[in-house]
Short mmCIF file of C-alpha atoms in Angstrom, two decimals:
data_model
loop_
_atom_site.label_atom_id
_atom_site.label_comp_id
_atom_site.label_asym_id
_atom_site.label_seq_id
_atom_site.Cartn_x
_atom_site.Cartn_y
_atom_site.Cartn_z
CA MET Z 77 26.78 113.22 -74.67
CA THR Z 78 27.04 114.57 -78.22
CA ILE Z 79 30.22 115.93 -79.74
CA GLU Z 80 29.69 118.07 -82.84
CA SER Z 81 31.89 116.97 -85.75
CA ASP Z 82 33.73 119.38 -88.02
CA PRO Z 83 32.05 120.26 -91.35
CA VAL Z 84 33.09 118.13 -94.29
CA GLN Z 85 35.55 120.03 -96.49
CA LEU Z 86 34.37 120.48 -100.08
CA THR Z 87 36.46 119.35 -103.02
CA GLY Z 88 36.31 119.95 -106.75
CA PRO Z 89 36.22 123.06 -108.91
CA ALA Z 90 34.47 126.39 -108.44
CA TRP Z 91 33.95 129.32 -110.79
CA GLY Z 92 32.94 132.96 -110.87
CA VAL Z 93 32.76 135.84 -113.31
CA GLY Z 94 32.81 139.36 -111.97
CA LEU Z 95 34.37 142.80 -111.95
CA ALA Z 96 37.87 143.37 -110.59
CA THR Z 97 39.52 146.59 -109.41
CA ILE Z 98 43.14 146.54 -110.59
CA THR Z 99 45.80 149.15 -109.87
CA MET Z 100 48.16 150.59 -112.46
CA ARG Z 101 50.75 148.27 -110.89
CA GLY Z 102 48.59 145.27 -111.84
CA GLU Z 103 47.59 144.53 -108.23
CA TYR Z 104 44.06 143.24 -107.59
CA LEU Z 105 42.34 145.29 -104.88
CA ASP Z 106 39.04 143.42 -104.99
CA VAL Z 107 36.71 141.34 -107.17
CA TRP Z 108 32.92 141.57 -107.04
CA PHE Z 109 30.98 138.48 -108.12
CA PRO Z 110 27.27 139.28 -108.55
CA GLY Z 111 24.65 136.73 -107.55
CA GLY Z 112 24.12 134.04 -110.15
CA GLN Z 113 27.62 134.52 -111.56
CA LEU Z 114 29.44 132.04 -109.30
CA GLY Z 115 29.13 128.46 -108.17
CA PHE Z 116 30.62 124.98 -108.12
CA GLY Z 117 31.23 122.52 -110.95
CA GLY Z 118 29.37 119.27 -111.33
CA PRO Z 119 30.42 116.26 -109.22
CA ALA Z 120 32.32 114.67 -112.12
CA GLN Z 121 33.67 117.91 -113.52
CA SER Z 122 37.30 118.99 -113.39
CA GLY Z 123 38.61 122.55 -113.24
CA GLN Z 124 39.88 122.15 -116.80
CA GLU Z 125 36.43 121.10 -118.06
CA LEU Z 126 34.82 124.00 -116.23
CA ALA Z 127 37.32 126.42 -117.78
CA ALA Z 128 36.51 125.06 -121.23
CA GLU Z 129 32.78 125.68 -120.63
CA LEU Z 130 33.52 129.29 -119.71
CA GLY Z 131 35.85 129.68 -122.69
CA VAL Z 132 39.00 130.46 -120.72
CA ALA Z 133 42.39 128.79 -120.93
CA GLY Z 134 42.23 126.77 -117.71
CA PRO Z 135 42.03 127.07 -113.93
CA GLY Z 136 43.23 130.51 -112.82
CA THR Z 137 42.25 134.18 -113.16
CA PHE Z 138 41.59 135.61 -116.63
CA GLN Z 139 40.85 139.17 -117.68
CA LEU Z 140 38.00 139.29 -120.18
CA GLY Z 141 37.34 141.60 -123.07
CA GLY Z 142 35.08 142.11 -126.07
CA ASP Z 143 32.52 139.44 -126.96
CA GLN Z 144 33.83 137.08 -124.29
CA ALA Z 145 33.08 139.59 -121.51
CA VAL Z 146 29.61 140.32 -122.91
CA ARG Z 147 28.80 136.61 -123.21
CA LEU Z 148 29.75 135.87 -119.61
CA LEU Z 149 28.69 139.09 -117.86
CA GLY Z 150 26.12 140.79 -120.06
CA ASP Z 151 25.68 144.49 -119.30
CA ILE Z 152 28.27 144.34 -116.52
CA ALA Z 153 30.91 143.99 -119.22
CA ASN Z 154 30.27 147.65 -120.10
CA ALA Z 155 31.74 148.65 -116.73
CA THR Z 156 35.24 148.18 -118.14
CA ARG Z 157 36.97 151.55 -117.74
CA HIS Z 158 39.83 153.47 -116.20
CA ASP Z 159 39.13 155.47 -113.04
CA PRO Z 160 41.69 158.33 -113.04
CA LEU Z 161 40.60 159.53 -109.60
CA ARG Z 162 41.45 156.22 -107.87
CA ARG Z 163 44.27 155.35 -110.29
CA VAL Z 164 42.70 151.96 -111.05
CA ARG Z 165 40.91 150.21 -113.87
CA LEU Z 166 37.77 148.08 -113.67
CA CYS Z 167 38.03 144.85 -115.61
CA PRO Z 168 35.70 141.86 -116.11
CA VAL Z 169 37.40 138.65 -115.00
CA ALA Z 170 36.71 134.94 -114.91
CA VAL Z 171 38.09 132.83 -112.06
CA VAL Z 172 38.25 129.04 -112.10
CA ILE Z 173 39.46 127.14 -109.03
CA ASP Z 174 40.68 123.62 -109.79
CA SER Z 175 39.75 122.38 -106.30
CA VAL Z 176 38.48 124.33 -103.29
CA ALA Z 177 40.34 121.79 -101.14
CA ASN Z 178 43.58 123.53 -102.22
CA PRO Z 179 44.66 126.92 -100.80
CA PRO Z 180 43.83 130.15 -102.69
CA LEU Z 181 46.30 130.86 -105.50
CA ASP Z 182 45.78 134.62 -105.81
CA ALA Z 183 43.58 137.51 -104.67
CA ALA Z 184 40.80 136.79 -107.18
CA ASP Z 185 40.70 133.16 -106.07
CA ALA Z 186 40.43 134.34 -102.45
CA TYR Z 187 37.60 136.77 -103.28
CA LEU Z 188 35.67 134.00 -105.03
CA ARG Z 189 35.86 131.85 -101.89
CA LEU Z 190 34.68 134.75 -99.72
CA HIS Z 191 31.72 135.29 -102.04
CA LEU Z 192 30.84 131.58 -102.06
CA LEU Z 193 30.56 131.77 -98.27
CA SER Z 194 28.55 134.99 -98.14
CA HIS Z 195 26.20 133.88 -100.94
CA ARG Z 196 25.54 130.77 -98.75
CA LEU Z 197 26.83 128.41 -101.43
CA ALA Z 198 29.32 127.01 -98.89
CA GLN Z 199 29.34 126.87 -95.10
CA PRO Z 200 32.24 128.07 -92.94
CA ARG Z 201 35.22 125.71 -92.69
CA THR Z 202 34.26 123.80 -95.85
CA LEU Z 203 36.66 125.69 -98.15
CA ASN Z 204 40.44 125.73 -97.79
CA MET Z 205 41.35 129.28 -96.72
CA ASP Z 206 44.99 128.60 -95.82
CA GLY Z 207 47.29 131.50 -96.69
CA ILE Z 208 44.45 133.91 -97.55
CA PHE Z 209 46.11 136.80 -95.67
CA GLY Z 210 49.14 136.52 -97.92
CA GLN Z 211 46.99 136.70 -101.06
CA LEU Z 212 45.03 139.80 -100.05
CA SER Z 213 46.48 143.31 -99.95
CA ASN Z 214 45.84 145.96 -97.34
CA VAL Z 215 43.35 148.22 -99.09
CA ALA Z 216 42.00 151.68 -98.29
CA TRP Z 217 38.23 151.21 -98.44
CA THR Z 218 36.89 154.65 -99.31
CA SER Z 219 33.70 156.44 -100.22
CA HIS Z 220 34.80 156.20 -103.86
CA GLY Z 221 35.72 152.51 -103.72
CA PRO Z 222 38.89 150.52 -102.97
CA CYS Z 223 42.21 152.36 -103.36
CA HIS Z 224 45.84 151.39 -103.02
CA ILE Z 225 47.03 152.70 -99.67
CA GLU Z 226 50.10 154.37 -101.22
CA ASP Z 227 47.83 156.42 -103.51
CA VAL Z 228 45.43 157.76 -100.86
CA ASP Z 229 47.12 161.18 -100.45
CA ARG Z 230 47.13 161.81 -104.20
CA ILE Z 231 43.55 160.54 -104.59
CA SER Z 232 42.35 162.73 -101.71
CA LEU Z 233 44.02 165.77 -103.27
CA ASN Z 234 42.50 165.04 -106.69
CA ALA Z 235 39.06 164.63 -105.10
CA ARG Z 236 39.34 167.96 -103.28
CA MET Z 237 40.45 169.74 -106.45
CA ALA Z 238 37.32 168.37 -108.14
CA GLY Z 239 35.13 169.66 -105.30
CA ARG Z 240 34.67 166.20 -103.79
CA HIS Z 241 35.70 164.66 -100.49
CA LEU Z 242 37.32 161.27 -100.00
CA THR Z 243 36.33 159.40 -96.83
CA VAL Z 244 38.53 156.46 -95.84
CA LYS Z 245 36.25 154.01 -94.02
CA SER Z 246 38.92 151.47 -93.10
CA VAL Z 247 42.32 150.06 -94.03
CA ASP Z 248 42.02 146.28 -94.07
CA LYS Z 249 42.43 143.15 -96.15
CA PHE Z 250 38.69 142.40 -96.01
CA PRO Z 251 35.85 144.70 -97.08
CA ARG Z 252 32.40 145.03 -95.54
CA LEU Z 253 30.01 142.22 -96.40
CA ILE Z 254 27.10 144.42 -97.41
CA ASP Z 255 29.12 146.33 -100.01
CA TYR Z 256 29.28 143.04 -101.96
CA VAL Z 257 26.45 140.76 -100.82
CA ILE Z 258 23.09 141.50 -99.18
CA PRO Z 259 21.99 138.18 -97.64
CA GLU Z 260 18.24 137.64 -97.90
CA GLY Z 261 16.32 137.57 -94.64
CA VAL Z 262 19.11 139.10 -92.53
CA ARG Z 263 19.31 142.28 -90.43
CA ILE Z 264 22.67 143.98 -89.84
CA GLY Z 265 22.74 146.99 -87.50
CA ASP Z 266 26.26 148.18 -88.37
CA GLY Z 267 27.75 147.14 -91.70
CA ASP Z 268 31.29 147.93 -90.52
CA ARG Z 269 31.13 144.96 -88.15
CA VAL Z 270 30.51 142.15 -90.64
CA ARG Z 271 33.29 141.16 -93.06
CA LEU Z 272 32.92 139.74 -96.54
CA GLY Z 273 33.19 135.97 -96.13
CA ALA Z 274 30.71 135.88 -93.25
CA HIS Z 275 27.94 133.29 -93.68
CA LEU Z 276 24.62 134.58 -92.30
CA ALA Z 277 21.62 132.26 -92.44
CA PRO Z 278 18.08 133.61 -92.98
CA GLY Z 279 16.56 134.94 -89.77
CA THR Z 280 19.90 136.16 -88.40
CA THR Z 281 20.00 139.52 -86.66
CA VAL Z 282 23.39 141.15 -86.09
CA MET Z 283 22.91 144.03 -83.70
CA HIS Z 284 25.09 147.15 -83.73
CA GLU Z 285 27.73 145.75 -81.34
CA GLY Z 286 27.72 142.29 -82.94
CA PHE Z 287 30.69 141.23 -85.07
CA VAL Z 288 31.05 138.39 -87.58
CA ASN Z 289 34.42 137.55 -89.11
CA PHE Z 290 35.12 135.85 -92.45
CA ASN Z 291 34.75 132.05 -92.71
CA ALA Z 292 32.36 132.18 -89.75
CA GLY Z 293 28.72 132.84 -89.03
CA THR Z 294 25.30 131.40 -88.39
CA LEU Z 295 23.66 128.20 -89.61
CA GLY Z 296 20.10 129.23 -88.71
CA ALA Z 297 18.07 132.07 -87.20
CA SER Z 298 20.30 133.62 -84.53
CA MET Z 299 20.75 136.75 -82.45
CA VAL Z 300 24.28 138.16 -82.59
CA GLU Z 301 25.09 140.90 -80.09
CA GLY Z 302 28.63 139.70 -79.40
CA ARG Z 303 31.63 138.49 -81.40
CA ILE Z 304 31.75 135.49 -83.73
CA SER Z 305 35.44 134.99 -84.49
CA ALA Z 306 36.94 133.44 -87.64
CA GLY Z 307 36.00 129.79 -88.12
CA VAL Z 308 33.18 129.84 -85.54
CA THR Z 309 29.66 128.64 -86.39
CA VAL Z 310 26.48 129.31 -84.40
CA GLY Z 311 23.52 126.96 -84.67
CA ASP Z 312 19.84 127.69 -85.25
CA GLY Z 313 17.95 129.40 -82.44
CA SER Z 314 21.05 130.50 -80.52
CA ASP Z 315 21.76 133.89 -78.93
CA VAL Z 316 25.23 135.44 -78.56
CA GLY Z 317 24.61 138.07 -75.87
CA GLY Z 318 25.83 141.65 -75.76
CA GLY Z 319 29.59 141.86 -75.33
CA ALA Z 320 29.95 138.07 -75.44
CA SER Z 321 32.89 136.50 -77.29
CA ILE Z 322 33.46 133.16 -78.99
CA MET Z 323 37.15 132.38 -79.23
CA GLY Z 324 38.63 131.90 -82.71
CA THR Z 325 41.94 130.51 -83.90
CA LEU Z 326 43.61 133.57 -85.45
CA SER Z 327 45.23 134.91 -82.28
CA GLY Z 328 45.87 132.80 -79.22
CA GLY Z 329 42.90 130.48 -79.66
CA GLY Z 330 44.87 127.32 -80.38
CA LYS Z 331 43.87 124.95 -83.17
CA GLU Z 332 40.43 123.79 -82.00
CA VAL Z 333 37.68 125.56 -83.90
CA ILE Z 334 34.58 126.36 -81.90
CA SER Z 335 30.99 125.49 -82.78
CA ILE Z 336 27.90 126.64 -80.89
CA GLY Z 337 24.97 124.23 -81.09
CA GLN Z 338 21.28 124.91 -81.52
CA ARG Z 339 19.14 126.84 -79.01
CA CYS Z 340 22.11 127.97 -76.91
CA LEU Z 341 22.42 131.17 -74.90
CA ILE Z 342 25.76 132.86 -74.26
CA GLY Z 343 24.99 135.54 -71.71
CA ALA Z 344 26.06 139.16 -71.86
CA ASN Z 345 29.85 139.66 -71.47
CA ALA Z 346 30.38 135.89 -71.32
CA GLY Z 347 32.74 133.89 -73.50
CA VAL Z 348 33.57 130.39 -74.62
CA GLY Z 349 36.75 128.68 -75.73
CA ILE Z 350 35.09 125.27 -76.15
CA SER Z 351 32.30 124.05 -78.39
CA LEU Z 352 28.77 123.98 -76.99
CA GLY Z 353 26.33 121.23 -77.82
CA ASP Z 354 22.61 121.91 -78.21
CA GLU Z 355 20.52 123.54 -75.46
CA CYS Z 356 23.45 124.99 -73.49
CA ILE Z 357 23.71 128.18 -71.43
CA VAL Z 358 26.75 130.16 -70.37
CA GLU Z 359 25.92 132.54 -67.53
CA ALA Z 360 26.40 136.26 -68.09
CA GLY Z 361 29.95 137.39 -67.35
CA CYS Z 362 31.30 133.82 -67.23
CA TYR Z 363 34.23 132.97 -69.54
CA ILE Z 364 34.86 129.25 -70.12
CA THR Z 365 38.28 128.62 -71.67
CA ALA Z 366 39.39 125.14 -72.67
CA GLY Z 367 41.66 124.81 -69.64
CA ALA Z 368 39.23 126.28 -67.09
CA LYS Z 369 38.59 123.96 -64.13
CA LEU Z 370 34.91 123.12 -63.74
CA THR Z 371 33.28 121.57 -60.71
CA LEU Z 372 30.64 118.94 -61.54
CA PRO Z 373 27.57 118.18 -59.35
CA ASP Z 374 29.36 115.19 -57.78
CA GLY Z 375 32.32 117.36 -56.77
CA GLN Z 376 34.65 116.09 -59.50
CA ILE Z 377 36.84 118.76 -61.11
CA VAL Z 378 37.53 118.54 -64.85
CA ALA Z 379 39.04 120.75 -67.56
CA ALA Z 380 36.36 122.46 -69.63
CA ARG Z 381 37.70 120.86 -72.83
CA GLN Z 382 36.37 117.53 -71.54
CA LEU Z 383 32.83 118.91 -71.85
CA SER Z 384 33.33 120.44 -75.31
CA GLY Z 385 30.28 119.71 -77.47
CA VAL Z 386 28.16 118.14 -74.72
CA ASN Z 387 24.42 118.87 -74.95
CA GLY Z 388 22.25 120.41 -72.25
CA MET Z 389 24.88 122.03 -70.02
CA LEU Z 390 24.75 125.11 -67.81
CA PHE Z 391 28.08 126.84 -67.18
CA ARG Z 392 28.13 129.33 -64.32
CA ARG Z 393 30.23 130.84 -61.55
CA HIS Z 394 29.11 130.17 -57.97
CA SER Z 395 28.00 133.50 -56.54
CA VAL Z 396 29.57 132.84 -53.11
CA THR Z 397 32.74 130.81 -53.75
CA GLY Z 398 33.50 132.04 -57.27
CA THR Z 399 33.99 128.44 -58.42
CA LEU Z 400 33.24 127.66 -62.06
CA GLU Z 401 30.53 125.01 -62.29
CA ALA Z 402 29.07 122.79 -65.01
CA LEU Z 403 25.58 121.47 -64.34
CA PRO Z 404 22.87 119.69 -66.32
CA ARG Z 405 20.47 122.32 -67.62
CA MET Z 406 17.09 122.74 -66.00
CA GLY Z 407 14.17 124.78 -67.34
CA ASP Z 408 13.90 126.90 -70.48
CA TRP Z 409 15.67 130.20 -71.20
CA GLY Z 410 12.83 131.29 -73.47
CA GLY Z 411 14.47 131.17 -76.88
CA LEU Z 412 14.64 133.82 -79.59
CA ASN Z 413 11.89 136.37 -80.16
CA ALA Z 414 10.19 134.87 -83.24
CA ALA Z 415 8.85 138.22 -84.45
CA LEU Z 416 12.30 139.82 -84.26
CA HIS Z 417 13.86 137.17 -86.50
CA ALA Z 418 11.06 136.83 -89.06
CA LYS Z 419 11.82 138.11 -92.55
#
């Protein structure tokens, strides 16, 4: 029996330099950190030392201008401008986090953590994301970029008067992943279904009905046709079938965070509220919550949470009695299609 341990939380400073969208009210709508312009400090480095290297006052969020912006961002620094249509300004910023073990201090801090995850510099559940919803605003994500929701009517009118059309794609605290980061070696069928802050390992395929939340994702080549909720990780070689769901902690999922091991299959329209070890199968249409009563081969009945993280299990519903069963796995489900998940 193998129980998968939680990822080790990272500590120490992190940094990023990027381009922020700031409203006329001074509210940060988003920050984009391009690849190569973010990372972690050295093992012996403090946030204050990292800030000194970047030439900013200390840990926090700093708006850049002039030579400082050019030195840190190069040509991107020239993007500084006012956008009268969206009633925002674009501004180069530097963000220094004193320790990623502490909660986010502001929206720019939160965006840096989301980028660290999606650039694969950190794995899910290794950064402190406590209170992130309070740091992020509800934003209208539009065809012209992020807008303050109270300005959408005016912006739409201005666009129409200029012979343009404003399309509001969503109203949410989190933007689409692929508007900020394109992970190498990954296929995403519908960009609306993967949030910034998702961690997608090379070889991952997210089909059109698949969904990956922030601070969640895959740790190896995986097929995602169902839902990976916040905090959930899926191991290498695993398949989350069409319509399947892995329970998260944001709404009604309790405090236990779920991990799916390597080479697992969660069948179509199935679901799990416990962790799976390696080489496990959940039968199609079978939902295993932590409190579900499972019958073992010897007739013993146990709560599913007692088998959380155990390797080599088959979870199914008896086709005659309807009883939920947990059995040692036999045979091979076939694994992922190697050609489908190759780069």
